[in-house]
Coordinates of C-alpha atoms and ligand atoms in Angstrom, one line a residue:
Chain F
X1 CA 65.4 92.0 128.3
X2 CA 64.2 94.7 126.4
X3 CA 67.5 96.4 126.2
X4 CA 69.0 93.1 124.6
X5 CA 66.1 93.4 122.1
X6 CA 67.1 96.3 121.0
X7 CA 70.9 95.8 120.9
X8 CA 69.7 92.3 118.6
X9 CA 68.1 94.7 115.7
X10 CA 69.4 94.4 112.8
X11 CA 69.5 97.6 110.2
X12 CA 68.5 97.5 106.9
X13 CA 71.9 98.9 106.0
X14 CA 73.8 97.3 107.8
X15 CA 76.5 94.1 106.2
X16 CA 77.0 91.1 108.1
X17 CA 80.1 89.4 107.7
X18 CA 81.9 86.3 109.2
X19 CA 82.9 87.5 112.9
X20 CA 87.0 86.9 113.0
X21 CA 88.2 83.4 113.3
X22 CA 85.6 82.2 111.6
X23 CA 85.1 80.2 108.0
X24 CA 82.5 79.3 106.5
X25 CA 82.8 76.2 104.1
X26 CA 81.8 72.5 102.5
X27 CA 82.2 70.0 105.0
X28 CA 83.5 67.0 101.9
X29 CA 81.6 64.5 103.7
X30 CA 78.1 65.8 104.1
X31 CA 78.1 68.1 101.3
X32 CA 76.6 70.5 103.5
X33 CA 78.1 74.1 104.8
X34 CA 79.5 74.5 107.8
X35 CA 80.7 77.0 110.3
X36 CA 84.1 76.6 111.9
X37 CA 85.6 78.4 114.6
X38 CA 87.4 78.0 117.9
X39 CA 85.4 76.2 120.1
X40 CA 83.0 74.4 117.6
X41 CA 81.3 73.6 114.7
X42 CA 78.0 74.4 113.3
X43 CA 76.6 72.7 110.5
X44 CA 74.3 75.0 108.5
X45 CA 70.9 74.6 107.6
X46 CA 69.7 75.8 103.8
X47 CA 68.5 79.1 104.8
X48 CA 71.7 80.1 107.0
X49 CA 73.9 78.5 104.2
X50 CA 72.0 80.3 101.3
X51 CA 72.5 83.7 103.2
X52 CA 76.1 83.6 104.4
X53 CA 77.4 83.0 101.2
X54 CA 76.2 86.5 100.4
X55 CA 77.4 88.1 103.3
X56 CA 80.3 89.6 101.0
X57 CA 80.3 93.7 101.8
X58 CA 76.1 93.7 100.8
X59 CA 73.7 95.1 103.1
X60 CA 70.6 93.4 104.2
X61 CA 68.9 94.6 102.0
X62 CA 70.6 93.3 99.5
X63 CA 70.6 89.9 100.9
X64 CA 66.8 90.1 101.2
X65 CA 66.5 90.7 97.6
X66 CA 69.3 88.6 95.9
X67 CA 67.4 85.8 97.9
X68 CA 64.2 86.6 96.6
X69 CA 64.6 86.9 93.3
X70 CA 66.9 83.6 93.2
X71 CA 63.8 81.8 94.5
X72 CA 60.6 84.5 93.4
X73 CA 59.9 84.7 96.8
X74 CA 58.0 87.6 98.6
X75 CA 61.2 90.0 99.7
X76 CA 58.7 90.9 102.9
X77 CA 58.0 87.6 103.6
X78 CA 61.9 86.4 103.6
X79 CA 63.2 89.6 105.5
X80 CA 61.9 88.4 108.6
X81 CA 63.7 84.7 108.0
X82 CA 67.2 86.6 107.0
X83 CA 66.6 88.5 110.4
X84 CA 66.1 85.9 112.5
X85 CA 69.1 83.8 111.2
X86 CA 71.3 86.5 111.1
X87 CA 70.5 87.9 115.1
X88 CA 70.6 84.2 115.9
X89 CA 74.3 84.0 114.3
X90 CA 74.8 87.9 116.3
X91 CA 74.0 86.1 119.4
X92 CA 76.5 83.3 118.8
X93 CA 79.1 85.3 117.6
X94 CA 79.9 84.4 114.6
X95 CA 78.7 87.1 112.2
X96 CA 79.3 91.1 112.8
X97 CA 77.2 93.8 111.4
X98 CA 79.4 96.5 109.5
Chain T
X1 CA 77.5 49.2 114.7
X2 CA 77.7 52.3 112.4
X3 CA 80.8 53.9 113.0
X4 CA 80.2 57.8 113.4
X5 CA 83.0 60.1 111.6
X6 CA 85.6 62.2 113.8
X7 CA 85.1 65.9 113.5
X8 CA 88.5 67.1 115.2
X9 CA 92.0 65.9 115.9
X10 CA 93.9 66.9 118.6
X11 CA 97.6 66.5 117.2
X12 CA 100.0 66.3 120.4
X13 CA 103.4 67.1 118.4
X14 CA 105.7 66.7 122.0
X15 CA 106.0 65.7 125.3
X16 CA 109.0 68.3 125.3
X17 CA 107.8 71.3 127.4
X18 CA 110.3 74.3 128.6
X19 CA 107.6 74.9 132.1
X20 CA 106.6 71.9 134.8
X21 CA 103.1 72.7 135.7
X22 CA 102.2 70.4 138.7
X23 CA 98.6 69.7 137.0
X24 CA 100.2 68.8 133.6
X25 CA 98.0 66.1 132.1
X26 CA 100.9 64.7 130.0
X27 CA 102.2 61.0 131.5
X28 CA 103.9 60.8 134.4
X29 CA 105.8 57.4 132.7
X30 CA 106.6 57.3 129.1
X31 CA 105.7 53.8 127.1
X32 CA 108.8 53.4 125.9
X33 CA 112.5 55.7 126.2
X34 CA 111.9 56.7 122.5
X35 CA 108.1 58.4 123.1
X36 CA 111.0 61.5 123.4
X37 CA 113.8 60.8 120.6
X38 CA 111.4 59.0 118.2
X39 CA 108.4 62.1 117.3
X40 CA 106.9 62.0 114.1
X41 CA 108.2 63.6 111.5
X42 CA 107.2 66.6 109.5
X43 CA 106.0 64.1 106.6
X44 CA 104.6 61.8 108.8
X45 CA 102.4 64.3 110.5
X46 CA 101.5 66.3 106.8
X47 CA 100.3 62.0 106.1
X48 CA 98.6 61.8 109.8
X49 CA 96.6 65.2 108.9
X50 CA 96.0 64.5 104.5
X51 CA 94.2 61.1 106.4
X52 CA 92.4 62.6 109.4
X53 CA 90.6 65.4 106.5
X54 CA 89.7 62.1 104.7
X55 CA 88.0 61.0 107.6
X56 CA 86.1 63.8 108.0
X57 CA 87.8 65.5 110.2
X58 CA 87.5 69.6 110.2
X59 CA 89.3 70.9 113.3
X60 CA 92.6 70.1 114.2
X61 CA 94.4 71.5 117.7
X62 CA 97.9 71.6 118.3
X63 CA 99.1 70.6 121.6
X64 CA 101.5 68.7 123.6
X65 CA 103.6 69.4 125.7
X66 CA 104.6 72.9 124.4
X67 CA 103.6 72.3 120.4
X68 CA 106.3 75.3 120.0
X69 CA 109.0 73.4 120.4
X70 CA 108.5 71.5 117.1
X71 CA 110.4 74.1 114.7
X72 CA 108.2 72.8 112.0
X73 CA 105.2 73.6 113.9
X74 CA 104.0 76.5 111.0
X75 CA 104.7 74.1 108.1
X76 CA 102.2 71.6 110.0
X77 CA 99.3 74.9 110.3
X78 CA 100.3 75.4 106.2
X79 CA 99.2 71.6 105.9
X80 CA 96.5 71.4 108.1
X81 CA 94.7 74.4 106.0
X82 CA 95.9 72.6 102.8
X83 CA 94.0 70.0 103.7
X84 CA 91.0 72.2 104.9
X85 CA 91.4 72.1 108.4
X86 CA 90.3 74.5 111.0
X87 CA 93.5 75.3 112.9
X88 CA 94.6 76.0 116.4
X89 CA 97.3 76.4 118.8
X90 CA 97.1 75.3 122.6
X91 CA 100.2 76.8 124.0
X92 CA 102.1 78.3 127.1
X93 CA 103.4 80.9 124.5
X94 CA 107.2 80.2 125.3
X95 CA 109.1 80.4 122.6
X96 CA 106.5 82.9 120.9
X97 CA 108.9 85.4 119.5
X98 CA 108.1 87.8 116.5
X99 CA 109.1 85.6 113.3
X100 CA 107.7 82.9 114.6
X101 CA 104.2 84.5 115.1
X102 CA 104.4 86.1 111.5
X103 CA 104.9 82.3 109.9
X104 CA 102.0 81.1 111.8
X105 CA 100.0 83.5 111.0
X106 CA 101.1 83.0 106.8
X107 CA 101.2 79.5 107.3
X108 CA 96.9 80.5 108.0
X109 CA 96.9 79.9 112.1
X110 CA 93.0 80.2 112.8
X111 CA 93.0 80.8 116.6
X112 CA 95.2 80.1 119.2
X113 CA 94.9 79.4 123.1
X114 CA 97.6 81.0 125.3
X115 CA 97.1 78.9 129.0
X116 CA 98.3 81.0 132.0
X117 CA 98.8 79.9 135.5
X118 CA 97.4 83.1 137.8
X119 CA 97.1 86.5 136.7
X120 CA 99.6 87.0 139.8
X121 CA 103.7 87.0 138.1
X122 CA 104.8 85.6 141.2
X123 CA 102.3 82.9 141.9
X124 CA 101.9 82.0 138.2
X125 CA 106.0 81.4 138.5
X126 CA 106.0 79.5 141.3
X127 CA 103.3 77.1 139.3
X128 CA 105.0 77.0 136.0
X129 CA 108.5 76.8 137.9
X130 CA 109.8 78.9 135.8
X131 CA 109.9 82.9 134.9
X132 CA 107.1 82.2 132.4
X133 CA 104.7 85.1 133.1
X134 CA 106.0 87.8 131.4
X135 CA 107.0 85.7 128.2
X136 CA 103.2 85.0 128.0
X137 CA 102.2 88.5 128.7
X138 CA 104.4 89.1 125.4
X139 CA 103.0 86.3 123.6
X140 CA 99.5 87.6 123.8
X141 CA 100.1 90.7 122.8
X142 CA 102.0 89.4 119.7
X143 CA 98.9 87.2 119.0
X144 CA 96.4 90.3 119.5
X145 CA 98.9 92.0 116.9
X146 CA 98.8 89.6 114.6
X147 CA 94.9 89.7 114.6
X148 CA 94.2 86.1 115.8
X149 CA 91.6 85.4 117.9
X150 CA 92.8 85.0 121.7
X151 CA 91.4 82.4 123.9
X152 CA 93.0 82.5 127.4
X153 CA 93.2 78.9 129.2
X154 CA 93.4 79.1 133.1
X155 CA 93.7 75.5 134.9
X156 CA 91.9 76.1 138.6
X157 CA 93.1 74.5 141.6
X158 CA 93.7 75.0 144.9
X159 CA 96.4 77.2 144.9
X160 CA 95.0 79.8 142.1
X161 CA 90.9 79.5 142.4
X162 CA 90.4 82.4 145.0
X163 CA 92.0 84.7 142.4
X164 CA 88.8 84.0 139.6
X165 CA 88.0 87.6 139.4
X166 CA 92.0 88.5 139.1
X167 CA 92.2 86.0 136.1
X168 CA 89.2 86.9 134.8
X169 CA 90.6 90.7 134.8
X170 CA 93.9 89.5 133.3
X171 CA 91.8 88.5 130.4
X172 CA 89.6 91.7 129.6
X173 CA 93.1 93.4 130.0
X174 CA 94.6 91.4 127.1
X175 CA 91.3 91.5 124.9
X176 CA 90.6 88.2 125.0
X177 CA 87.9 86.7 123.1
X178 CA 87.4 83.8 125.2
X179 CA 88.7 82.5 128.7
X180 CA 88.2 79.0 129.7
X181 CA 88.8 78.8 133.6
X182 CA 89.4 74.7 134.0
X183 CA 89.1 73.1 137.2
X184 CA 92.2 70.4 136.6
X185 CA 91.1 67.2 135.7
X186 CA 93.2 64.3 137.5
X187 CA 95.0 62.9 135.1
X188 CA 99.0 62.5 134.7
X189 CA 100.7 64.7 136.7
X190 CA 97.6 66.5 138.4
X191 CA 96.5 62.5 139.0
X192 CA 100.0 62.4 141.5
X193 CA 99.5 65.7 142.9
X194 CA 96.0 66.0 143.8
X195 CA 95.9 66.3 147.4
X196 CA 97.4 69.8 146.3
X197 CA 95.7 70.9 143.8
X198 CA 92.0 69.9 144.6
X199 CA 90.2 73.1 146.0
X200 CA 87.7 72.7 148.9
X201 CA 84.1 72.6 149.3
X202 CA 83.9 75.9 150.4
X203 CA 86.0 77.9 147.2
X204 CA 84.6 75.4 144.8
X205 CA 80.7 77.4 145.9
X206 CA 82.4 80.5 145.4
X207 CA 84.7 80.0 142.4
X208 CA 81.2 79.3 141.0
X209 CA 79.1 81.9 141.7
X210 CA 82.5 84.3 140.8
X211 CA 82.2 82.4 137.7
X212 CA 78.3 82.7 137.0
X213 CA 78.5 86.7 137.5
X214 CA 81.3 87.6 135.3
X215 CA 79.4 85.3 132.8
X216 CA 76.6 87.8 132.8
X217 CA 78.4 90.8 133.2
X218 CA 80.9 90.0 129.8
X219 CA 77.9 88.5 127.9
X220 CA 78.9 89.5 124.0
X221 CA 82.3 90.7 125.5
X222 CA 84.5 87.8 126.6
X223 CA 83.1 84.2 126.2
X224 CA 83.5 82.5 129.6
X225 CA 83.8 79.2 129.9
X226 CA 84.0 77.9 133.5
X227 CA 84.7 73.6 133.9
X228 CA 83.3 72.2 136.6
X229 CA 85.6 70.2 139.2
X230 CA 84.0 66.9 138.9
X231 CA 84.9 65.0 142.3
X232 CA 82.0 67.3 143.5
X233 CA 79.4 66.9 141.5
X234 CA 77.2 64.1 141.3
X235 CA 77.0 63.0 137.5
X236 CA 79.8 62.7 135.2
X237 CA 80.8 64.4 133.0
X238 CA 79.7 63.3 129.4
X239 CA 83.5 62.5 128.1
X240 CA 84.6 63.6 124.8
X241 CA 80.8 62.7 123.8
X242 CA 81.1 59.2 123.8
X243 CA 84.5 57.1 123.0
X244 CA 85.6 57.1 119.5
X245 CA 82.1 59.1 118.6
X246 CA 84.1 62.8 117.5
X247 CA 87.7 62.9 118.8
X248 CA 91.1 61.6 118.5
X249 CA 94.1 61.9 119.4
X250 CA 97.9 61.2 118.0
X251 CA 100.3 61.8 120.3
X252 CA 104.1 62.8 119.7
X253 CA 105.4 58.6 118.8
X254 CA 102.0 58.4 116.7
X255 CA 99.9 56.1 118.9
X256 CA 96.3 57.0 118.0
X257 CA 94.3 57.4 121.2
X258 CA 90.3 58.0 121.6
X259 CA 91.6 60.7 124.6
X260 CA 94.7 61.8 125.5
X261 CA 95.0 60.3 128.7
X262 CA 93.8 57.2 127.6
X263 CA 97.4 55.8 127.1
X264 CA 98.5 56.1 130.3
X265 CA 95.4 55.6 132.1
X266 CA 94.5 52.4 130.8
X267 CA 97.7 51.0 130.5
X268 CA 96.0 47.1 129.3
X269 CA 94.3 48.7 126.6
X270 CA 97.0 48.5 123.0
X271 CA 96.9 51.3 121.2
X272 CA 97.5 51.2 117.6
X273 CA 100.3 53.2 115.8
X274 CA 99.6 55.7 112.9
X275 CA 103.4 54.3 111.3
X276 CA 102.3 51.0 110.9
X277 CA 98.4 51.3 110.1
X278 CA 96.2 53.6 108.5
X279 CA 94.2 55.9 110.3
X280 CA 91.1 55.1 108.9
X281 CA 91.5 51.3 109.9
X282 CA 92.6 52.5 113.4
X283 CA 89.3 55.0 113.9
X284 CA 86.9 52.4 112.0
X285 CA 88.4 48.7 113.1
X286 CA 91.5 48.9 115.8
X287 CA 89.7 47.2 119.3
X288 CA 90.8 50.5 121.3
X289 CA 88.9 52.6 119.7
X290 CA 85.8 50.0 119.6
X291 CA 86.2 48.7 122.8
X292 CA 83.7 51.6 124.6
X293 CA 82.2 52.7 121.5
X294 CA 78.1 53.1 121.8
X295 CA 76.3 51.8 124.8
X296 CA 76.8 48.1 124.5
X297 CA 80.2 47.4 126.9
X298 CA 78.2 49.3 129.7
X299 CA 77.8 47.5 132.9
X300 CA 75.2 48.1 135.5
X301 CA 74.3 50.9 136.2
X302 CA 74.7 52.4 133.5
X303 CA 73.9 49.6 131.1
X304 CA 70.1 50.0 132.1
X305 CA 70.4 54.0 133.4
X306 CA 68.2 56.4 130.6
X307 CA 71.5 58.8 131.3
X308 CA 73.7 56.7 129.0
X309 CA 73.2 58.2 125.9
X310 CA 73.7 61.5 127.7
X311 CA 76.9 61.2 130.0
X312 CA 78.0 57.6 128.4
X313 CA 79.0 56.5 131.6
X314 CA 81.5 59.1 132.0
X315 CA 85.3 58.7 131.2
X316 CA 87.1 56.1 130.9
X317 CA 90.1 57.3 132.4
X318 CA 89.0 58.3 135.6
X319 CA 87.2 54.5 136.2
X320 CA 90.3 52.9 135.4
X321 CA 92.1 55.3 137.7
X322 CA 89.9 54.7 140.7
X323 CA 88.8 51.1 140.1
X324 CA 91.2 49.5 138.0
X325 CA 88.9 48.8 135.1
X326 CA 88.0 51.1 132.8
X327 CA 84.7 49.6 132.1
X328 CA 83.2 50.6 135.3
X329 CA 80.6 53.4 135.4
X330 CA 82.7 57.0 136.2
X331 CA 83.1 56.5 140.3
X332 CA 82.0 60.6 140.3
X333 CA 78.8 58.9 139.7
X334 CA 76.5 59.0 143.0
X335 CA 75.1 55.9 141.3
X336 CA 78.3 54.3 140.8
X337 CA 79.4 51.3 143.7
X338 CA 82.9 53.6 143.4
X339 CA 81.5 56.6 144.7
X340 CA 83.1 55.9 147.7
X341 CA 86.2 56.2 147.0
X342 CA 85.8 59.9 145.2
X343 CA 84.3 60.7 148.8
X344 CA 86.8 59.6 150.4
X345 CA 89.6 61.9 148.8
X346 CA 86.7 65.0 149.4
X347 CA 86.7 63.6 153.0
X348 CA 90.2 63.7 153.8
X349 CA 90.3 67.4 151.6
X350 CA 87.3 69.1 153.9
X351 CA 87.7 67.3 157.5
X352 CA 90.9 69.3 157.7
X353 CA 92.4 72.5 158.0
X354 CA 96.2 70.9 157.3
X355 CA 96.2 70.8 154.2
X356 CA 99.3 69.4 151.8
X357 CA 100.6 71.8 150.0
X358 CA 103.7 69.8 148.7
X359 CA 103.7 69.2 144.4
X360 CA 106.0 67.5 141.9
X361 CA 106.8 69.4 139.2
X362 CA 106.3 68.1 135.9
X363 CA 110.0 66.9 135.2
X364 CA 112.0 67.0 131.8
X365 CA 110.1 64.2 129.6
X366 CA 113.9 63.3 129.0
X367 CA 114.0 62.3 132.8
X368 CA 110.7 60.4 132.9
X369 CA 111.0 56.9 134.1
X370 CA 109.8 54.0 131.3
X371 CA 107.1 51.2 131.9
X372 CA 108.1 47.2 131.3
Ligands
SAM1 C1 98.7 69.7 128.2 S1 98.6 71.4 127.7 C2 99.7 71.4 126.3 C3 99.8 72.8 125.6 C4 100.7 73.8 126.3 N1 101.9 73.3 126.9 C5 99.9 74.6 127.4 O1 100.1 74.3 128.5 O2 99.1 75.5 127.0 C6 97.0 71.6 126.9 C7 96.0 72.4 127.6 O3 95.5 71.6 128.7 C8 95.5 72.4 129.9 N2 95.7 71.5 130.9 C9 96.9 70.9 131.3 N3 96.7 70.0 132.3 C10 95.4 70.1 132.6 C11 94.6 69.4 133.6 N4 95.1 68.5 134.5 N5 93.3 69.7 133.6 C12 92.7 70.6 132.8 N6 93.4 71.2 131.8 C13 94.8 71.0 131.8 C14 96.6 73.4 129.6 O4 96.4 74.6 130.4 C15 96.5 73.7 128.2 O5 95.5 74.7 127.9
SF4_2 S1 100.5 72.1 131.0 FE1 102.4 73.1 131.6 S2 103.9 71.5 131.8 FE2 102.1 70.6 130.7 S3 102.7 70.8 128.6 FE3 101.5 72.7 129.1 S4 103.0 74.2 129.8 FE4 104.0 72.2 129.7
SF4_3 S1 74.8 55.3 136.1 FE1 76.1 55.6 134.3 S2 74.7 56.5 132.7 FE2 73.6 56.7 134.7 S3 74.2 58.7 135.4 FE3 75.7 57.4 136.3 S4 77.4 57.3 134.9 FE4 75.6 58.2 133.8

């Protein structure tokens, strides 16, 4: 258990991107993002959507900030939310870290 | 009743198929003697797929028989991401060569699934009835090459499920993203041949612990998707979600069908046409596609069981199979007055050590006997 922990953290520096096979995009008849890829969909809430639109080649960090200034929240506060989202994605397969 | 929107198409371009897998699910009798000389055509699917995005649709599969044959196959992908879709291939990779994977790939091919009989050249043969193995070894390297991701799809039966690990090997070899090891569902062919192909009691327990480990063991590796043989279990399973709640189908003449077994299955039931109505009216307003929609048609026991809204009373197919009437509760259900007659089959399997090991091949759809 601990050993998958540790294999789950995310780096600072590190860039997520879409795993291969997968899109992300505007499902025309919610309005809303989703995920597509092989064996499903996943519709996406706000957060998710809000951060994999800017998983394009920036680091984490990045993400943390771009996303905290576009909504003057606390940077410290939202880290911990872009983590969990983005390990939960890890897990699923859908992102990779760069 | 609110009428829920589809999420994915399963677009089954052929009946034509070069291998005769004894489990094929395909119809063992055609509706009419054009289901093989009148296919859609290329604008007539590019119209079935611009209305199936409209409808909400975001995933389309190609299938069939053997979706390769259809030369136009790639301009079908290019539409299908024209029009937004999520795109992938089911196929036995005959007829995979190198230009062919480069236009799919252009034409925007999302993933594809390559199915393979054993990881064994001479058993998987003997299954396919035909020198297939090879071709597909070839096929999934081209698709690794091409950088698409690989799913491999193994159907289980009796004749392949003690070689789990084997298969499962065959698939770490090729890189594969994904294997799904299917227990055959009895349906078409596999319906006729099933006193060969269902495993017994005894490899079904092992198959699933072999299953369960290498699961664990390839956690973040290689997806593993193992499908349970349902004659042994003692709920159904929860069919396509519910009847006309996510799915559909068009097969190769353009009938629109809530499953693809549905047509020859429940042979009463009329299916309507995609050249004579539009899909929209056929998904929202046609009475096949309404007929088991929700929870309402259920009969006892299902109709007052608080596992409705999770199984739905299982599939369709299989009741009218066993009973005659598709509206009966799934007869793999313990709770089901048709129980019986799954047990019986499971009896016959597991009191004996003769088992038959005699199959028809899937024949030439050409060759196929008509209904009426
Ligand atoms: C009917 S085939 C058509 C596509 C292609 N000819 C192929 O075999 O890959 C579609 C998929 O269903 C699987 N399949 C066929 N018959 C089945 C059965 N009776 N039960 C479960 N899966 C089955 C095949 O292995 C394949 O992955
Ligand atoms: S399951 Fe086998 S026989 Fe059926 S369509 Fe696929 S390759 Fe052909
Ligand atoms: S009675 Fe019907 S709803 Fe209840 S478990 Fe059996 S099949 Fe499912």
């Amino acid at each position: 258990m601990q050993f998958i922990m540790r294999m789950l953290e995310i780096a600072d520096a590190a860039k997520p991107r879409l795993a291969r096979g997968v899109r992300l995009q505007i499902d025309s008849t919610t309005g809303k993002s989703v995920l597509l890829f092989a064996e499903g969909i996943l519709e996406l809430n706000e957060t998710a959507q809000e951060i994999l639109t800017r998983c394009d080649g920036r680091t984490v960090s990045e993400i943390v900030l771009a996303l905290a200034e576009e909504y003057d929240a606390d940077p410290m506060a939202l880290a911990a939310d872009v983590r969990e989202t983005l390990i939960d994605l890890q897990r699923r397969k859908l992102i990779e870290l760069a | 009743m609110t009428v829920p929107r589809p999420y994915a198409l399963l677009a089954e371009l052929t009946y034509r198929c070069p291998l005769h897998c004894p489990y094929c699910s395909n119809p063992v009798v055609l509706k009419s003697a054009t289901a093989v000389t009148a296919e859609l055509t290329t604008d007539e699917w590019r119209r079935v797929i611009r209305e199936a995005a409209a409808l909400g649709v975001l995933q389309i599969g190609f299938s069939g028989g053997e979706p390769l044959a259809r030369r136009d196959l790639a301009d079908l992908v290019h539409a299908a991401r024209e029009a937004n879709l999520y795109t992938n291939l089911i196929t036995s990779g005959i007829g995979l060569d190198d230009d062919r994977m480069r236009a799919l790939r252009d034409a925007g091919l999302d993933s594809v699934q390559l199915s393979f009989q054993s990881d064994d050249t001479d058993l998987a043969d003997e299954i396919a009835g035909a020198r297939a193995h090879e071709r597909k070894l070839n096929a999934a390297a081209k698709i690794r090459a091409a950088g698409i991701p690989l799913s491999l799809n193994f159907v289980i039966h009796r004749r392949n499920i003690d070689r789990l690990p084997q298969m499962i090997g065959l698939a770490e070899m090729l890189r594969a993203e994904r294997v799904e090891l299917a227990n055959a569902q009895f349906y078409g062919w596999a319906f006729l041949n099933r006193a060969a192909l269902l495993p017994t009691r005894e490899q079904v327990v092992s198959a699933r612990e072999i299953a369960t480990t290498a699961k664990a063991r390839l956690a973040g590796k290689i997806d593993i998707f193992y499908v349970l043989p349902d004659y042994y279990e003692s709920r159904p399973k929860p069919c396509l979600n519910g009847w006309g709640q996510r799915y559909l189908t068009v097969n190769p003449v353009g009938d629109v069908l809530p499953c693809p077994t549905a047509s020859s299955a429940i042979p009463d039931l009329h299916f309507e046409n995609v050249r004579a109505r539009a899909l929209d009216w056929i998904w929202r307003e046609s009475e096949s596609f309404n007929r088991f929609r929700g929870t309402e048609w259920m009969p006892e026991p299902c109709q007052s069981c608080p596992q409705k809204e999770i199984d739905f009373g299982g599939c369709r197919c299989q009741a009218a199979l066993f009973t005659g009437n598709a509206a009966n509760t799934d007869p793999v259900c313990t709770l089901s007055p048709n129980r019986a007659g799954v047990d019986a089959v499971l009896g016959d399997l597991n009191s004996s050590s003769d088992h038959a090991c005699d199959w028809t091949c899937r024949m030439n759809p050409m060759k196929l006997p008509v209904s009426q």
